[in-house]
Tab-separated table of C-alpha atoms in Angstrom:
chain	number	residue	atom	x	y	z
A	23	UNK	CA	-230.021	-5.965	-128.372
A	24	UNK	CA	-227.901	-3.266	-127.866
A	25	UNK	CA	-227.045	-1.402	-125.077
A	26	UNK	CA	-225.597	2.228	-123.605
A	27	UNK	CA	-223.469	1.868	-120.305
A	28	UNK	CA	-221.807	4.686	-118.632
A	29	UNK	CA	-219.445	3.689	-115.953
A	30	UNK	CA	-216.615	6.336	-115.420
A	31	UNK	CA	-213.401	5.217	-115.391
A	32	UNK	CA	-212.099	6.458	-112.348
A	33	UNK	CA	-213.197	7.992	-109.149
A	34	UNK	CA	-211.951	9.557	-105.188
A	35	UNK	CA	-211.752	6.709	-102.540
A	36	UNK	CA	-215.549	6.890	-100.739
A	37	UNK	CA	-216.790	8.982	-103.975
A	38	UNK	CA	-220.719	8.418	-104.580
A	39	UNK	CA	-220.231	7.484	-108.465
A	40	UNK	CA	-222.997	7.817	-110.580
A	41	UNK	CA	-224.227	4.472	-113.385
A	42	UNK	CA	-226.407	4.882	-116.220
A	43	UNK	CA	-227.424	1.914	-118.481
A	44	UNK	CA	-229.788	2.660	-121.699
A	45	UNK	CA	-230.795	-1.038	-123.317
A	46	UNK	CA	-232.585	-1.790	-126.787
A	47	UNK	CA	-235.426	-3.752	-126.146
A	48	UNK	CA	-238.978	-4.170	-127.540
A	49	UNK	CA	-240.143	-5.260	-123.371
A	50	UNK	CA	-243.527	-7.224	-125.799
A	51	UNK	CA	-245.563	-7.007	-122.769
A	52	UNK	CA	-247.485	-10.493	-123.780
A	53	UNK	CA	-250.784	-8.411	-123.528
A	54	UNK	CA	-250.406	-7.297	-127.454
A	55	UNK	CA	-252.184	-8.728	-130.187
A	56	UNK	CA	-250.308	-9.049	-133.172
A	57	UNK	CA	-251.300	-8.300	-137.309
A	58	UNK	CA	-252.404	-11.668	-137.151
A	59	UNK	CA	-254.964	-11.329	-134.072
A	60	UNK	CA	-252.252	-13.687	-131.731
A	61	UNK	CA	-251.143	-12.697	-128.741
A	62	UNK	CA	-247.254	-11.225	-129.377
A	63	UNK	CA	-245.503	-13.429	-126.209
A	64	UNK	CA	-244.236	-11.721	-123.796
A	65	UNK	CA	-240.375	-11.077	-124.052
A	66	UNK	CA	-239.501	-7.887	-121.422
A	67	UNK	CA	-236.015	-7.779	-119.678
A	68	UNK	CA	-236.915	-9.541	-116.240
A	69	UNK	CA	-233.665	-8.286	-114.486
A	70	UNK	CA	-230.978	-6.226	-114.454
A	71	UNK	CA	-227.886	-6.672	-112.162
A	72	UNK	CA	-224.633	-4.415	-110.914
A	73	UNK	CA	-221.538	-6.092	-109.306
A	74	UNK	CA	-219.083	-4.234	-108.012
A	75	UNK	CA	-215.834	-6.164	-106.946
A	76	UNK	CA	-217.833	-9.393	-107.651
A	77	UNK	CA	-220.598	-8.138	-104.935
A	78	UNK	CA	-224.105	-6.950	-105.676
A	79	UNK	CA	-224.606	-3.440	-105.210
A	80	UNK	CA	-227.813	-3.092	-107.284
A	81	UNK	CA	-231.014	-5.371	-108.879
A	82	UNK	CA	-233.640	-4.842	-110.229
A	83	UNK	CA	-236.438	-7.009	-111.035
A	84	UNK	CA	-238.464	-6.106	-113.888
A	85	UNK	CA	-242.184	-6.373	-115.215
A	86	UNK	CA	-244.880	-6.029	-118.270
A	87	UNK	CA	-245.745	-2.125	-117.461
A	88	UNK	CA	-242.300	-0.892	-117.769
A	89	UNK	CA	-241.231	1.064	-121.382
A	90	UNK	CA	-239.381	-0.485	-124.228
A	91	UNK	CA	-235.755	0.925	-124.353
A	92	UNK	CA	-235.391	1.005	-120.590
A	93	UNK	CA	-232.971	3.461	-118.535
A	94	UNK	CA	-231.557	2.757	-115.404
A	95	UNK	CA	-229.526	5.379	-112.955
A	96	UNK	CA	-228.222	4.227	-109.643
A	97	UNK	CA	-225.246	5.262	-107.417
A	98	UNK	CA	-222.073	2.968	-106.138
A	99	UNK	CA	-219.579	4.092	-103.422
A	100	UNK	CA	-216.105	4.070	-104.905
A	101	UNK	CA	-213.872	1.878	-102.694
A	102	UNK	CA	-211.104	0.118	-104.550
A	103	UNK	CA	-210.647	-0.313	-108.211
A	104	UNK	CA	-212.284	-3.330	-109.598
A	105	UNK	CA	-214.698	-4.890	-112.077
A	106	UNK	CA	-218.079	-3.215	-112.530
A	107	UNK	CA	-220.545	-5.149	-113.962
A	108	UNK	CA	-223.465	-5.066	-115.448
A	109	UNK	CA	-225.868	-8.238	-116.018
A	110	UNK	CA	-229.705	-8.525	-117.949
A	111	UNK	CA	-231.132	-11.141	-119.209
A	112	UNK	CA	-235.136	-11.278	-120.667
A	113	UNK	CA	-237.670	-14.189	-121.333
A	114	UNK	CA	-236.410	-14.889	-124.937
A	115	UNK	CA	-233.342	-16.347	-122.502
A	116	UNK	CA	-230.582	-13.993	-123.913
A	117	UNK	CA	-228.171	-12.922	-121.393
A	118	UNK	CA	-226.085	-10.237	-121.521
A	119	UNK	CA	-222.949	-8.895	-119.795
A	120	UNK	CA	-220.842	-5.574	-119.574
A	121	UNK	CA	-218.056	-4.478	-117.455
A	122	UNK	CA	-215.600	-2.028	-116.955
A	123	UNK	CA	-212.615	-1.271	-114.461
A	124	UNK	CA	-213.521	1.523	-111.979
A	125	UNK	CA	-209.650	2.706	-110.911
A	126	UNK	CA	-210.246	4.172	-107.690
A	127	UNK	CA	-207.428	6.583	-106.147
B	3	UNK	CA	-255.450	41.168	-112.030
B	4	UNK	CA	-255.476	37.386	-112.889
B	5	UNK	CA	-258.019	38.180	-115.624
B	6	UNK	CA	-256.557	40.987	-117.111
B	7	UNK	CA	-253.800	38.854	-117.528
B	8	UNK	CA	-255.481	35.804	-118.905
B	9	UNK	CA	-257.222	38.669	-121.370
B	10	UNK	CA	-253.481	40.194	-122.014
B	11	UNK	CA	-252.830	35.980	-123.417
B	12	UNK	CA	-255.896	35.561	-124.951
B	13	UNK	CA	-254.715	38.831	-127.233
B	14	UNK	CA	-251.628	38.157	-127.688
B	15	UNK	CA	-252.314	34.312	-129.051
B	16	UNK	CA	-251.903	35.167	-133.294
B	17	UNK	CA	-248.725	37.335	-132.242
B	18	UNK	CA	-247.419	34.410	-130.509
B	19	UNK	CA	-247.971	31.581	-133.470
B	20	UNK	CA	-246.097	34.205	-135.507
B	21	UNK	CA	-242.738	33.991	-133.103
B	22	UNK	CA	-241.434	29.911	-133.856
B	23	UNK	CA	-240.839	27.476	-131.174
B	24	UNK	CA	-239.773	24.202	-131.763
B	25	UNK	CA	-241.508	21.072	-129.938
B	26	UNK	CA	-237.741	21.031	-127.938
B	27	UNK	CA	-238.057	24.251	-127.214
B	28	UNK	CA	-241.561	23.206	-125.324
B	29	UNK	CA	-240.802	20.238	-124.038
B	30	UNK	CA	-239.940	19.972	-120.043
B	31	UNK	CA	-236.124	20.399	-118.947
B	32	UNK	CA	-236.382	16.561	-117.907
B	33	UNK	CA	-237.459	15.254	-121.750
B	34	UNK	CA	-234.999	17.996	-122.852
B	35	UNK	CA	-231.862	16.916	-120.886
B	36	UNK	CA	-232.655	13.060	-121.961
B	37	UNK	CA	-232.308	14.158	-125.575
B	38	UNK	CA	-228.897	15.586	-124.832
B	39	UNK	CA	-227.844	13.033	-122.701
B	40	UNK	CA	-225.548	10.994	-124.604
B	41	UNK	CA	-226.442	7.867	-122.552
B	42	UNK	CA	-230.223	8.320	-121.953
B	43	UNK	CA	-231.614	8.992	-125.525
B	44	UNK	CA	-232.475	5.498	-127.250
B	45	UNK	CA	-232.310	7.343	-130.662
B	46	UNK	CA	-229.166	6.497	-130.545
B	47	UNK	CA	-230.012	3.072	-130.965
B	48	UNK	CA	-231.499	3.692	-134.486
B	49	UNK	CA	-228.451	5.657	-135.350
B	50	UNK	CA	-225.613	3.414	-134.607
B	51	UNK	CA	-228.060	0.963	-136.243
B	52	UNK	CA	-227.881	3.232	-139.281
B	53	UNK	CA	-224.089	4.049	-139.515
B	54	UNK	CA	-223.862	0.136	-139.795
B	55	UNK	CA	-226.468	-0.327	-142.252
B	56	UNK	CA	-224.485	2.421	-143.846
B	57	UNK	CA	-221.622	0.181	-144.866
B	58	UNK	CA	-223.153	-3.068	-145.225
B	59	UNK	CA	-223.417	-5.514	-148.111
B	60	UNK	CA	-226.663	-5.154	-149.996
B	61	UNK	CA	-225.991	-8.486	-150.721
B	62	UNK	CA	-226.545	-8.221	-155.087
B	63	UNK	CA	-223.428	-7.604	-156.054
B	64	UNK	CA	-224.088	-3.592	-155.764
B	65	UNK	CA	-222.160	-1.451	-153.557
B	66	UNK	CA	-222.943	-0.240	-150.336
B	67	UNK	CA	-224.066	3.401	-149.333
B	68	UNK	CA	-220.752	3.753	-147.751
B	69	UNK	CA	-218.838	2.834	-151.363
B	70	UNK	CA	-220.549	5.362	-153.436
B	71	UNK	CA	-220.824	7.922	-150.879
B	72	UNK	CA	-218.168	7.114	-148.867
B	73	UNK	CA	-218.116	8.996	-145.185
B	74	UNK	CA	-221.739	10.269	-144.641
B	75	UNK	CA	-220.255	13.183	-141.927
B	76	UNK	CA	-218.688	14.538	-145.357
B	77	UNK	CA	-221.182	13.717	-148.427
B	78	UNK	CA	-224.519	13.704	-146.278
B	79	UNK	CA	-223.921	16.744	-144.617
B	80	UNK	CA	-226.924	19.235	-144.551
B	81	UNK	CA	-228.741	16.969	-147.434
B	82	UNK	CA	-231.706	15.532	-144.698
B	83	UNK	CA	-232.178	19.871	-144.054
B	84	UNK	CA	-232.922	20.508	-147.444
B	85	UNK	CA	-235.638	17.391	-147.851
B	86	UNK	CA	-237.932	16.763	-149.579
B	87	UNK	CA	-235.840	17.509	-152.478
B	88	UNK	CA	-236.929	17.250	-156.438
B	89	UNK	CA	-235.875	13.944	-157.956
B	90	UNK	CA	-235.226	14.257	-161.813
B	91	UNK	CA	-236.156	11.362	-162.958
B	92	UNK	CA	-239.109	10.901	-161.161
B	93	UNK	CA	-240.025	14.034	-161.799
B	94	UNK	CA	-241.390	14.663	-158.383
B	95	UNK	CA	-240.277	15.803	-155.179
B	96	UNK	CA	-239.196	12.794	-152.881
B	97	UNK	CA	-238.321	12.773	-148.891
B	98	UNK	CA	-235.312	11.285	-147.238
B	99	UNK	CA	-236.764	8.286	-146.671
B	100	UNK	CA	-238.050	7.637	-150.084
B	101	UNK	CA	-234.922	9.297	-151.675
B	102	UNK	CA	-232.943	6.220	-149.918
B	103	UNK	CA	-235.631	3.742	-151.013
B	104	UNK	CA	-234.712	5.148	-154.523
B	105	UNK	CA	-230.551	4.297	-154.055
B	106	UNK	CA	-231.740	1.102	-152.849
B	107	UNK	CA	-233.263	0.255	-156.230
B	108	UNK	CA	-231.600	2.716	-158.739
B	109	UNK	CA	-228.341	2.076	-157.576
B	110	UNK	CA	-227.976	-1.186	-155.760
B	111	UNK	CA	-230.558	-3.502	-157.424
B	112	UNK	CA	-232.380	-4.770	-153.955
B	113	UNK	CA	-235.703	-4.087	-152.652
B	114	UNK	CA	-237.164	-1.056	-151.070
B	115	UNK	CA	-237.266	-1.098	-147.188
B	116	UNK	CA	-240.518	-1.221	-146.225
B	117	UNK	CA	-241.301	2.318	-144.977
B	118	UNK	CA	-242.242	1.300	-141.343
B	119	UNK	CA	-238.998	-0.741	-140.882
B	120	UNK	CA	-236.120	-0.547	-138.570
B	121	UNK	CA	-233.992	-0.560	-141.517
B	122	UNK	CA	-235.705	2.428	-143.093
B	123	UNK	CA	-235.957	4.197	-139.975
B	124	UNK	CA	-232.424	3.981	-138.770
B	125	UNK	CA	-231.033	5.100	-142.135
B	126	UNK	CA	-232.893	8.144	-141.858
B	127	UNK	CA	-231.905	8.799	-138.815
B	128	UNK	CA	-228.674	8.607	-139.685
B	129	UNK	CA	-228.507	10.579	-142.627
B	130	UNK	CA	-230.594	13.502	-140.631
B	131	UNK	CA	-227.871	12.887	-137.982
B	132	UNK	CA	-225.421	14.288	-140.533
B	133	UNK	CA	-227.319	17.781	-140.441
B	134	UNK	CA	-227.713	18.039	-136.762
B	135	UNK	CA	-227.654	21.899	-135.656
B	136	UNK	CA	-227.644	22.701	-139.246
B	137	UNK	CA	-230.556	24.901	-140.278
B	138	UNK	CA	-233.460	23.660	-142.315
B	139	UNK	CA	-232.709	25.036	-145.772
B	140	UNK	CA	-235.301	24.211	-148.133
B	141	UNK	CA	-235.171	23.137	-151.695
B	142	UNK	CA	-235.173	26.052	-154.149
B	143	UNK	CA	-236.152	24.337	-157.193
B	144	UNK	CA	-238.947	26.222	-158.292
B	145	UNK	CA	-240.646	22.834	-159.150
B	146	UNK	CA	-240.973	22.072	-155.862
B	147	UNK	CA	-243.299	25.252	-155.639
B	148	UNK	CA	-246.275	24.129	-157.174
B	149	UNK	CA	-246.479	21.169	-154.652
B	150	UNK	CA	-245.375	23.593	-151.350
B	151	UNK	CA	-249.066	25.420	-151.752
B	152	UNK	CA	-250.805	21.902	-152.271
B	153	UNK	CA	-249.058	21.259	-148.808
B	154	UNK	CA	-249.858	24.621	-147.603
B	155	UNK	CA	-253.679	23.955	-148.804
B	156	UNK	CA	-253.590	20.611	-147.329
B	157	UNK	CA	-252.810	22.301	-144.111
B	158	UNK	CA	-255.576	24.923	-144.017
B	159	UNK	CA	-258.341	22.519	-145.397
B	160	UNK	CA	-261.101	21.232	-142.756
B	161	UNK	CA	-261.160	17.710	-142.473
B	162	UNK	CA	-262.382	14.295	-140.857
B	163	UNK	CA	-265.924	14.184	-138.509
B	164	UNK	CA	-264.205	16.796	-136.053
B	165	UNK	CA	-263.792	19.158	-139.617
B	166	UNK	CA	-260.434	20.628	-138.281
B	167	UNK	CA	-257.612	21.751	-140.510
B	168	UNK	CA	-254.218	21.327	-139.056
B	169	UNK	CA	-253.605	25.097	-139.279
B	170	UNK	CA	-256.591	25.577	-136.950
B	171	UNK	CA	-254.240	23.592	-134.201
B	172	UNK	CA	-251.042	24.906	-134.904
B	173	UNK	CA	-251.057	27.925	-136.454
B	174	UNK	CA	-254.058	29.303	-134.183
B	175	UNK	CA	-254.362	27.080	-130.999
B	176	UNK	CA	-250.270	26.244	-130.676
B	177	UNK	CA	-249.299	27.059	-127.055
B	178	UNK	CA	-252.674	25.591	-126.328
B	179	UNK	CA	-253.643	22.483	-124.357
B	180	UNK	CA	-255.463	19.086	-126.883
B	181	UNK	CA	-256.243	17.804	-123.385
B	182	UNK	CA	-252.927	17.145	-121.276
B	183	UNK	CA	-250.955	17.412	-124.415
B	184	UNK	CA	-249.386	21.149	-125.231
B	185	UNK	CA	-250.704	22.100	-128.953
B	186	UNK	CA	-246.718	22.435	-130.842
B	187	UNK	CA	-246.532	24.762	-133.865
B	188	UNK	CA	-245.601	21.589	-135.573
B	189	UNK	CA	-242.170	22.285	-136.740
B	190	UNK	CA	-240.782	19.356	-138.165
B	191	UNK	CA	-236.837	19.794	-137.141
B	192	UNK	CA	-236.489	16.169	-136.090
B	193	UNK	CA	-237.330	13.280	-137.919
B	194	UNK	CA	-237.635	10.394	-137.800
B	195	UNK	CA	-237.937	10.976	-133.999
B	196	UNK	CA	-238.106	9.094	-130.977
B	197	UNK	CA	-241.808	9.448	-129.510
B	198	UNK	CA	-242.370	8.186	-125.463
B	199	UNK	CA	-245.857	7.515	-126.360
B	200	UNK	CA	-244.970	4.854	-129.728
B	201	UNK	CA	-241.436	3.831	-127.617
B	202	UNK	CA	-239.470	3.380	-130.715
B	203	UNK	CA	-238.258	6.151	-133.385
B	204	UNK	CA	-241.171	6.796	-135.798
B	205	UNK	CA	-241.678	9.125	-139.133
B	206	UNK	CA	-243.100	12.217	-139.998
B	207	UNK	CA	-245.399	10.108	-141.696
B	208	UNK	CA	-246.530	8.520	-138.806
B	209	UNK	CA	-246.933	11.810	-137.114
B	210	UNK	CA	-249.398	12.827	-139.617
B	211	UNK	CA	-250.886	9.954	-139.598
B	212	UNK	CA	-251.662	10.734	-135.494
B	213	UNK	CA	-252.819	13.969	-135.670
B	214	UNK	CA	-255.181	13.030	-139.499
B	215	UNK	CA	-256.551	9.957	-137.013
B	216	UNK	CA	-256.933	12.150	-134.069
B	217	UNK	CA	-259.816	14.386	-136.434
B	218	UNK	CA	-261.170	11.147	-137.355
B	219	UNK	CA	-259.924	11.524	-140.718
B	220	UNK	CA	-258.707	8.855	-143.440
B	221	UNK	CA	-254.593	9.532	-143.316
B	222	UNK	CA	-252.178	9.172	-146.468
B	223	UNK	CA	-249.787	7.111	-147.083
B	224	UNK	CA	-246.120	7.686	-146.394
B	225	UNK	CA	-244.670	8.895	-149.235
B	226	UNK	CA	-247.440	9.513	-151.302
B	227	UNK	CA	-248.126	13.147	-153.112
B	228	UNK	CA	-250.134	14.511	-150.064
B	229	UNK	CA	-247.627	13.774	-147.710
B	230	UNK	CA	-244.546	15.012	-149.842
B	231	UNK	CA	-246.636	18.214	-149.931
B	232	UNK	CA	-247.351	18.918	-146.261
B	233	UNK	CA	-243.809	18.022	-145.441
B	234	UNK	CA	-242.141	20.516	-148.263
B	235	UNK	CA	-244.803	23.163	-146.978
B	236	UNK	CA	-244.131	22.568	-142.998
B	237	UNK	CA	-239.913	22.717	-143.741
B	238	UNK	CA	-240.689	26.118	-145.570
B	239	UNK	CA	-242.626	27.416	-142.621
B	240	UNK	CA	-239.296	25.794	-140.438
B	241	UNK	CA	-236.614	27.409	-142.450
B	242	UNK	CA	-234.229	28.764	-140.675
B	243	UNK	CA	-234.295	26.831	-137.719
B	244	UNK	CA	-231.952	23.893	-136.665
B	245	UNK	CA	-232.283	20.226	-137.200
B	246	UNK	CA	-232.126	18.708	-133.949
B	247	UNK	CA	-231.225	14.736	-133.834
B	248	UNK	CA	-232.274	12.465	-132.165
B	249	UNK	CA	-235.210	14.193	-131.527
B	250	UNK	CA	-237.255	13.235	-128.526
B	251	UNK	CA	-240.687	13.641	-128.568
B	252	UNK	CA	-243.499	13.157	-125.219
């Protein structure tokens, strides 16, 4: 599971900074039959999180209609530099982490 | 007014299928920004998932691509824009994919991929990666002619319960509607490509295999003669224009 984040590196104090995340995932909606005529379970990413300086400035929370390979854009407000970080975990119980330092000034 | 110019369209249709445009090309500015957006296109994914299978250990002693070929940006450079290319000891024409299936058992004593695998997929993509914005220069052995016109034949011959040849869609009807779907000229400048509709990266093969189903027709297999054929007749009807990868498709 592989995964595409874009958080710039630095931004203006009170900037409007834009976050793109691309993940790898199959999102096996649990409605799919398999070659073998079984159901394939369902395994889709169920959430996706953003902290900024350890607060939650975006989540989403995900279900069965939504594509395999999902992209997600939001916007943070730059205040000081800190962590941004970026949290998903699916049914198969994998959880997954990225971050990156946002330098602010 | 509106009628004359609907009749003005109408007219100019066959003039139209004679100027190319590439499925890109046609594709909304929305679907066209996501394939250049370095952080929206999940071909990538099958890419860097190529470059690594690249390098790895076939696990039989054998080398890996990387060790015969070394850095694909240098030796795999413009080779996916001039496939299918004839194979000398087959004695046949072979595409990329099957061309890799061949180093897998020629020159590193392991299995084929299977052809719908992520494996196969991603090393394709990888190697057509190498020839991105390089134009599609097809093979000039004059072997490969014979089987061009059985592709071009393929092409123009009626077939399945709806007794449509593929030329009748995109050689006469391209620019046209199939229901919400825009009719392309079919120019194959990006495979294996990422298609919204299958959401993962998929063939040429499997493309085929779409529109042969869509006539309610019995498709090929990947690989096979027929296939080989179309493909080295459709890249001779795209030379000249530029590989784009990953490719995104609606």
């Amino acid at each position: 599971m592989s995964a595409l984040v874009n958080i710039p590196e630095t931004a203006a104090p009170g900037e409007i900074v834009d976050i793109k995340v691309l993940l790898q995932h199959p999102m096996e909606t649990g409605f799919r039959t398999g070659p073998d005529g079984k159901l394939v379970p369902r395994n889709i990413i169920h959430s996706l999180r953003c902290l900024y300086l350890s607060e939650e400035v975006f989540a989403a929370e995900l279900f069965p209609a939504v594509t395999a390979n999902p992209f997600f854009a939001f916007t943070l407000v730059a205040e000081t530099t800190g962590e941004v970080e970026i949290l998903w975990a699916d049914d198969a119980g994998e959880e997954q982490r990225q971050s990156q330092t946002l330098t602010v000034g | 007014m509106r009628l004359a110019a609907l009749l003005a369209l109408a007219l100019a249709l066959p003039a139209v299928a004679e100027e190319r445009v590439t499925g890109f090309e046609q594709m909304s500015e929305d679907l066209q920004a996501m394939q250049n957006d370095p952080v929206a296109n999940p071909g990538l994914f099958w890419i860097a998932d190529g470059e690594t299978l690249w390098s790895e250990d076939p696990g039989t002693g054998a080398d890996s691509c990387k060790g015969c070929h070394g850095d694909a940006s240098d030796s795999m450079a413009g080779v996916a824009a001039s496939y299918p290319a004839w194979d000398e000891e087959s004695g046949r024409p072979v595409d990329l994919a099957g061309r890799i299936n061949l180093c897998r058992t020629r020159h590193q004593d392991a299995e084929p991929f299977e052809r719908v695998s992520d494996e196969l997929l991603s090393l394709a993509a990888y190697l057509t990666h190498q020839s991105k914005g390089m134009p599609i220069t097809p093979d000039d052995d004059p072997r490969t002619d014979p089987w061009r016109e059985r592709g071009e034949d393929l092409f123009a011959r009626r077939i399945g319960q709806l007794n449509l040849s593929c030329a009748q869609c995109h050689d006469r009807l391209a620019g046209g509607h199939l229901g919400s779907a825009l009719i392309p000229q079919a120019h194959p400048t990006g495979y294996p490509q990422y298609r919204l509709e299958w959401e993962t990266m998929g063939s040429l093969a499997r493309r085929f295999d779409n529109c042969i189903f869509g006539v309610r027709a019995e498709p090929y297999e990947a690989g096979s003669e027929d296939y080989v054929s179309l493909e080295l007749y459709l890249k001779s009807r795209a030379a000249g224009l530029t590989i784009e990868s990953p490719a995104i498709r609606p």
